[in-house]
Amino acid sequence: MAHARISANLPPNIDPTKAPIAFGKRAFPKLKEELGSPELLTQQRALMALCDLVHDPGNIYQAIEVGFVDNLKSLLLHHDSTVRQKATQVLYIMAMHSVGRQELIKNGVISALAELLDDPVDICRKNMHQIFEMMAKLPEDSCSKSLLCPFQNDDQLFFMGH
């Protein structure tokens, strides 16, 4: 007769550092909920999973729709260095795409990132500088009426110095 054995070890294909991800459209709301958790480990796991997900440009759009930028902005000043590191890493990946750069500007993330200039963790400062570099690459002709152009007249956009 066969006996069932219950092992205390995790299966070899499960990574304990990443949060389990829900399927479909529920994935991002679930991760957003976990980012707001008071438990540090839950926040770290959610950030690890989010970092993997935003490498796909389609997922960046979903993350923006769900409202992750505000959550990530608030995590920039978190007491835990791993949370700050992963938050800046996700923002950097988002800043590599035009829609992500525009969302960072719209949500005022640049001033929050400036607080990391004196961060004691090197990788946080490096990620912050990379975000600023990507923000500097925002093309002038891609500005929208509500984000960048202070002087506008219906269909024409007027730029200072042009």
PDB file of C-alpha atoms in Angstrom:
ATOM      1  CA  MET A   1       0.000   0.000   0.000  1.00  0.00           C
ATOM      2  CA  ALA A   2       1.335   3.449  -0.935  1.00  0.00           C
ATOM      3  CA  HIS A   3       1.661   6.151   1.675  1.00  0.00           C
ATOM      4  CA  ALA A   4       1.437   9.854   1.024  1.00  0.00           C
ATOM      5  CA  ARG A   5       4.516  11.861   1.933  1.00  0.00           C
ATOM      6  CA  ILE A   6       4.236  15.534   2.618  1.00  0.00           C
ATOM      7  CA  SER A   7       7.483  17.387   2.109  1.00  0.00           C
ATOM      8  CA  ALA A   8       8.380  20.614   3.845  1.00  0.00           C
ATOM      9  CA  ASN A   9      10.385  21.676   0.788  1.00  0.00           C
ATOM     10  CA  LEU A  10       8.906  23.881  -1.911  1.00  0.00           C
ATOM     11  CA  PRO A  11       8.588  22.449  -5.404  1.00  0.00           C
ATOM     12  CA  PRO A  12      11.714  23.208  -7.449  1.00  0.00           C
ATOM     13  CA  ASN A  13       9.924  25.504  -9.914  1.00  0.00           C
ATOM     14  CA  ILE A  14       8.501  27.952  -7.328  1.00  0.00           C
ATOM     15  CA  ASP A  15      10.497  31.087  -6.553  1.00  0.00           C
ATOM     16  CA  PRO A  16       9.833  32.210  -2.949  1.00  0.00           C
ATOM     17  CA  THR A  17      11.065  35.748  -3.707  1.00  0.00           C
ATOM     18  CA  LYS A  18       8.202  36.512  -6.114  1.00  0.00           C
ATOM     19  CA  ALA A  19       4.543  36.937  -5.382  1.00  0.00           C
ATOM     20  CA  PRO A  20       2.171  34.542  -7.077  1.00  0.00           C
ATOM     21  CA  ILE A  21       0.576  36.411  -9.976  1.00  0.00           C
ATOM     22  CA  ALA A  22      -3.132  36.265 -10.754  1.00  0.00           C
ATOM     23  CA  PHE A  23      -4.217  35.586 -14.313  1.00  0.00           C
ATOM     24  CA  GLY A  24      -5.437  38.080 -16.879  1.00  0.00           C
ATOM     25  CA  LYS A  25      -6.707  41.476 -15.890  1.00  0.00           C
ATOM     26  CA  ARG A  26      -6.689  40.595 -12.204  1.00  0.00           C
ATOM     27  CA  ALA A  27      -2.874  40.439 -12.038  1.00  0.00           C
ATOM     28  CA  PHE A  28      -2.189  44.162 -11.693  1.00  0.00           C
ATOM     29  CA  PRO A  29      -4.979  45.007  -9.229  1.00  0.00           C
ATOM     30  CA  LYS A  30      -3.801  42.110  -7.047  1.00  0.00           C
ATOM     31  CA  LEU A  31      -0.185  43.334  -7.144  1.00  0.00           C
ATOM     32  CA  LYS A  32      -1.330  46.871  -6.359  1.00  0.00           C
ATOM     33  CA  GLU A  33      -3.205  45.523  -3.338  1.00  0.00           C
ATOM     34  CA  GLU A  34      -0.066  43.670  -2.208  1.00  0.00           C
ATOM     35  CA  LEU A  35       2.055  46.811  -2.568  1.00  0.00           C
ATOM     36  CA  GLY A  36      -0.220  48.482  -0.034  1.00  0.00           C
ATOM     37  CA  SER A  37       0.236  45.642   2.435  1.00  0.00           C
ATOM     38  CA  PRO A  38       1.733  46.528   5.825  1.00  0.00           C
ATOM     39  CA  GLU A  39       3.910  43.405   5.619  1.00  0.00           C
ATOM     40  CA  LEU A  40       7.364  44.158   4.212  1.00  0.00           C
ATOM     41  CA  LEU A  41       7.899  40.734   2.630  1.00  0.00           C
ATOM     42  CA  THR A  42       4.595  41.005   0.743  1.00  0.00           C
ATOM     43  CA  GLN A  43       5.615  44.402  -0.631  1.00  0.00           C
ATOM     44  CA  GLN A  44       9.022  43.094  -1.700  1.00  0.00           C
ATOM     45  CA  ARG A  45       7.521  40.068  -3.447  1.00  0.00           C
ATOM     46  CA  ALA A  46       4.973  42.226  -5.256  1.00  0.00           C
ATOM     47  CA  LEU A  47       7.725  44.556  -6.459  1.00  0.00           C
ATOM     48  CA  MET A  48       9.806  41.613  -7.715  1.00  0.00           C
ATOM     49  CA  ALA A  49       6.842  40.282  -9.684  1.00  0.00           C
ATOM     50  CA  LEU A  50       5.960  43.739 -10.999  1.00  0.00           C
ATOM     51  CA  CYS A  51       9.542  44.269 -12.107  1.00  0.00           C
ATOM     52  CA  ASP A  52       9.317  41.119 -14.231  1.00  0.00           C
ATOM     53  CA  LEU A  53       5.918  42.044 -15.672  1.00  0.00           C
ATOM     54  CA  VAL A  54       6.740  45.575 -16.841  1.00  0.00           C
ATOM     55  CA  HIS A  55       9.406  44.346 -19.227  1.00  0.00           C
ATOM     56  CA  ASP A  56       6.485  43.736 -21.609  1.00  0.00           C
ATOM     57  CA  PRO A  57       5.322  47.108 -23.070  1.00  0.00           C
ATOM     58  CA  GLY A  58       1.697  45.966 -23.022  1.00  0.00           C
ATOM     59  CA  ASN A  59       1.957  45.442 -19.298  1.00  0.00           C
ATOM     60  CA  ILE A  60       3.258  48.988 -18.842  1.00  0.00           C
ATOM     61  CA  TYR A  61      -0.034  50.287 -20.230  1.00  0.00           C
ATOM     62  CA  GLN A  62      -1.970  48.063 -17.828  1.00  0.00           C
ATOM     63  CA  ALA A  63       0.164  49.135 -14.867  1.00  0.00           C
ATOM     64  CA  ILE A  64      -0.469  52.784 -15.710  1.00  0.00           C
ATOM     65  CA  GLU A  65      -4.222  52.200 -16.046  1.00  0.00           C
ATOM     66  CA  VAL A  66      -4.348  50.527 -12.635  1.00  0.00           C
ATOM     67  CA  GLY A  67      -2.457  53.458 -11.082  1.00  0.00           C
ATOM     68  CA  PHE A  68       0.872  51.949 -10.095  1.00  0.00           C
ATOM     69  CA  VAL A  69       2.836  55.159 -10.623  1.00  0.00           C
ATOM     70  CA  ASP A  70       1.354  56.792  -7.514  1.00  0.00           C
ATOM     71  CA  ASN A  71       2.072  53.661  -5.466  1.00  0.00           C
ATOM     72  CA  LEU A  72       5.656  53.523  -6.713  1.00  0.00           C
ATOM     73  CA  LYS A  73       6.089  57.235  -6.042  1.00  0.00           C
ATOM     74  CA  SER A  74       5.107  56.726  -2.397  1.00  0.00           C
ATOM     75  CA  LEU A  75       7.512  53.777  -2.090  1.00  0.00           C
ATOM     76  CA  LEU A  76      10.507  55.896  -3.153  1.00  0.00           C
ATOM     77  CA  LEU A  77      10.928  57.094   0.429  1.00  0.00           C
ATOM     78  CA  HIS A  78      10.298  53.686   2.040  1.00  0.00           C
ATOM     79  CA  HIS A  79      12.530  52.767   4.982  1.00  0.00           C
ATOM     80  CA  ASP A  80      13.588  49.470   3.340  1.00  0.00           C
ATOM     81  CA  SER A  81      16.352  49.730   0.736  1.00  0.00           C
ATOM     82  CA  THR A  82      15.086  46.732  -1.270  1.00  0.00           C
ATOM     83  CA  VAL A  83      11.685  48.379  -1.692  1.00  0.00           C
ATOM     84  CA  ARG A  84      13.324  51.633  -2.819  1.00  0.00           C
ATOM     85  CA  GLN A  85      15.619  49.746  -5.201  1.00  0.00           C
ATOM     86  CA  LYS A  86      12.812  47.780  -6.850  1.00  0.00           C
ATOM     87  CA  ALA A  87      10.509  50.818  -7.010  1.00  0.00           C
ATOM     88  CA  THR A  88      13.186  52.786  -8.861  1.00  0.00           C
ATOM     89  CA  GLN A  89      13.884  49.814 -11.099  1.00  0.00           C
ATOM     90  CA  VAL A  90      10.223  49.531 -12.121  1.00  0.00           C
ATOM     91  CA  LEU A  91      10.055  53.284 -12.736  1.00  0.00           C
ATOM     92  CA  TYR A  92      13.188  53.084 -14.871  1.00  0.00           C
ATOM     93  CA  ILE A  93      11.685  50.325 -17.023  1.00  0.00           C
ATOM     94  CA  MET A  94       8.524  52.413 -17.395  1.00  0.00           C
ATOM     95  CA  ALA A  95      10.597  55.473 -18.311  1.00  0.00           C
ATOM     96  CA  MET A  96      12.056  53.584 -21.260  1.00  0.00           C
ATOM     97  CA  HIS A  97       8.682  53.973 -22.983  1.00  0.00           C
ATOM     98  CA  SER A  98       7.092  57.237 -24.062  1.00  0.00           C
ATOM     99  CA  VAL A  99       3.805  56.543 -22.299  1.00  0.00           C
ATOM    100  CA  GLY A 100       5.709  55.758 -19.116  1.00  0.00           C
ATOM    101  CA  ARG A 101       7.730  58.991 -19.297  1.00  0.00           C
ATOM    102  CA  GLN A 102       4.579  61.027 -19.798  1.00  0.00           C
ATOM    103  CA  GLU A 103       2.918  59.307 -16.838  1.00  0.00           C
ATOM    104  CA  LEU A 104       5.929  60.013 -14.611  1.00  0.00           C
ATOM    105  CA  ILE A 105       5.710  63.693 -15.520  1.00  0.00           C
ATOM    106  CA  LYS A 106       1.943  63.769 -15.002  1.00  0.00           C
ATOM    107  CA  ASN A 107       2.230  62.238 -11.515  1.00  0.00           C
ATOM    108  CA  GLY A 108       5.094  64.435 -10.337  1.00  0.00           C
ATOM    109  CA  VAL A 109       7.537  61.575  -9.853  1.00  0.00           C
ATOM    110  CA  ILE A 110      10.553  63.714 -10.759  1.00  0.00           C
ATOM    111  CA  SER A 111      10.416  65.750  -7.562  1.00  0.00           C
ATOM    112  CA  ALA A 112      10.005  62.567  -5.524  1.00  0.00           C
ATOM    113  CA  LEU A 113      13.021  61.041  -7.291  1.00  0.00           C
ATOM    114  CA  ALA A 114      15.090  64.095  -6.400  1.00  0.00           C
ATOM    115  CA  GLU A 115      14.769  63.021  -2.760  1.00  0.00           C
ATOM    116  CA  LEU A 116      16.934  59.998  -3.640  1.00  0.00           C
ATOM    117  CA  LEU A 117      19.956  62.096  -4.631  1.00  0.00           C
ATOM    118  CA  ASP A 118      21.461  61.448  -1.206  1.00  0.00           C
ATOM    119  CA  ASP A 119      20.207  57.885  -0.803  1.00  0.00           C
ATOM    120  CA  PRO A 120      22.750  55.697   1.034  1.00  0.00           C
ATOM    121  CA  VAL A 121      22.162  52.790  -1.382  1.00  0.00           C
ATOM    122  CA  ASP A 122      24.186  53.031  -4.604  1.00  0.00           C
ATOM    123  CA  ILE A 123      21.742  51.090  -6.786  1.00  0.00           C
ATOM    124  CA  CYS A 124      18.870  53.417  -5.833  1.00  0.00           C
ATOM    125  CA  ARG A 125      20.921  56.443  -6.878  1.00  0.00           C
ATOM    126  CA  LYS A 126      21.967  54.680 -10.096  1.00  0.00           C
ATOM    127  CA  ASN A 127      18.368  53.827 -10.996  1.00  0.00           C
ATOM    128  CA  MET A 128      17.328  57.396 -10.207  1.00  0.00           C
ATOM    129  CA  HIS A 129      19.999  58.791 -12.536  1.00  0.00           C
ATOM    130  CA  GLN A 130      18.943  56.371 -15.279  1.00  0.00           C
ATOM    131  CA  ILE A 131      15.344  57.545 -14.925  1.00  0.00           C
ATOM    132  CA  PHE A 132      16.473  61.169 -15.254  1.00  0.00           C
ATOM    133  CA  GLU A 133      18.480  60.230 -18.343  1.00  0.00           C
ATOM    134  CA  MET A 134      15.435  58.586 -19.929  1.00  0.00           C
ATOM    135  CA  MET A 135      13.253  61.570 -19.009  1.00  0.00           C
ATOM    136  CA  ALA A 136      15.704  63.849 -20.794  1.00  0.00           C
ATOM    137  CA  LYS A 137      15.059  61.842 -23.972  1.00  0.00           C
ATOM    138  CA  LEU A 138      11.383  62.839 -24.063  1.00  0.00           C
ATOM    139  CA  PRO A 139      10.995  64.294 -27.560  1.00  0.00           C
ATOM    140  CA  GLU A 140       9.823  67.868 -27.758  1.00  0.00           C
ATOM    141  CA  ASP A 141       7.203  67.151 -30.405  1.00  0.00           C
ATOM    142  CA  SER A 142       5.486  64.484 -28.291  1.00  0.00           C
ATOM    143  CA  CYS A 143       4.267  66.798 -25.574  1.00  0.00           C
ATOM    144  CA  SER A 144       0.576  66.769 -24.920  1.00  0.00           C
ATOM    145  CA  LYS A 145      -1.501  69.775 -24.028  1.00  0.00           C
ATOM    146  CA  SER A 146      -1.919  68.855 -20.391  1.00  0.00           C
ATOM    147  CA  LEU A 147       1.635  67.761 -19.620  1.00  0.00           C
ATOM    148  CA  LEU A 148       4.420  69.902 -20.951  1.00  0.00           C
ATOM    149  CA  CYS A 149       3.360  72.910 -23.004  1.00  0.00           C
ATOM    150  CA  PRO A 150       2.497  75.985 -20.968  1.00  0.00           C
ATOM    151  CA  PHE A 151       1.676  78.135 -24.028  1.00  0.00           C
ATOM    152  CA  GLN A 152      -0.972  76.669 -26.301  1.00  0.00           C
ATOM    153  CA  ASN A 153      -3.467  77.971 -28.785  1.00  0.00           C
ATOM    154  CA  ASP A 154      -5.984  75.318 -29.889  1.00  0.00           C
ATOM    155  CA  ASP A 155      -4.229  73.360 -32.638  1.00  0.00           C
ATOM    156  CA  GLN A 156      -0.884  75.129 -32.426  1.00  0.00           C
ATOM    157  CA  LEU A 157       1.712  74.483 -29.778  1.00  0.00           C
ATOM    158  CA  PHE A 158       4.114  77.267 -28.959  1.00  0.00           C
ATOM    159  CA  PHE A 159       7.458  76.431 -27.431  1.00  0.00           C
ATOM    160  CA  MET A 160       9.600  78.933 -25.635  1.00  0.00           C
ATOM    161  CA  GLY A 161      12.652  79.819 -27.690  1.00  0.00           C
ATOM    162  CA  HIS A 162      11.216  78.494 -30.995  1.00  0.00           C
TER     163      HIS A 162
END
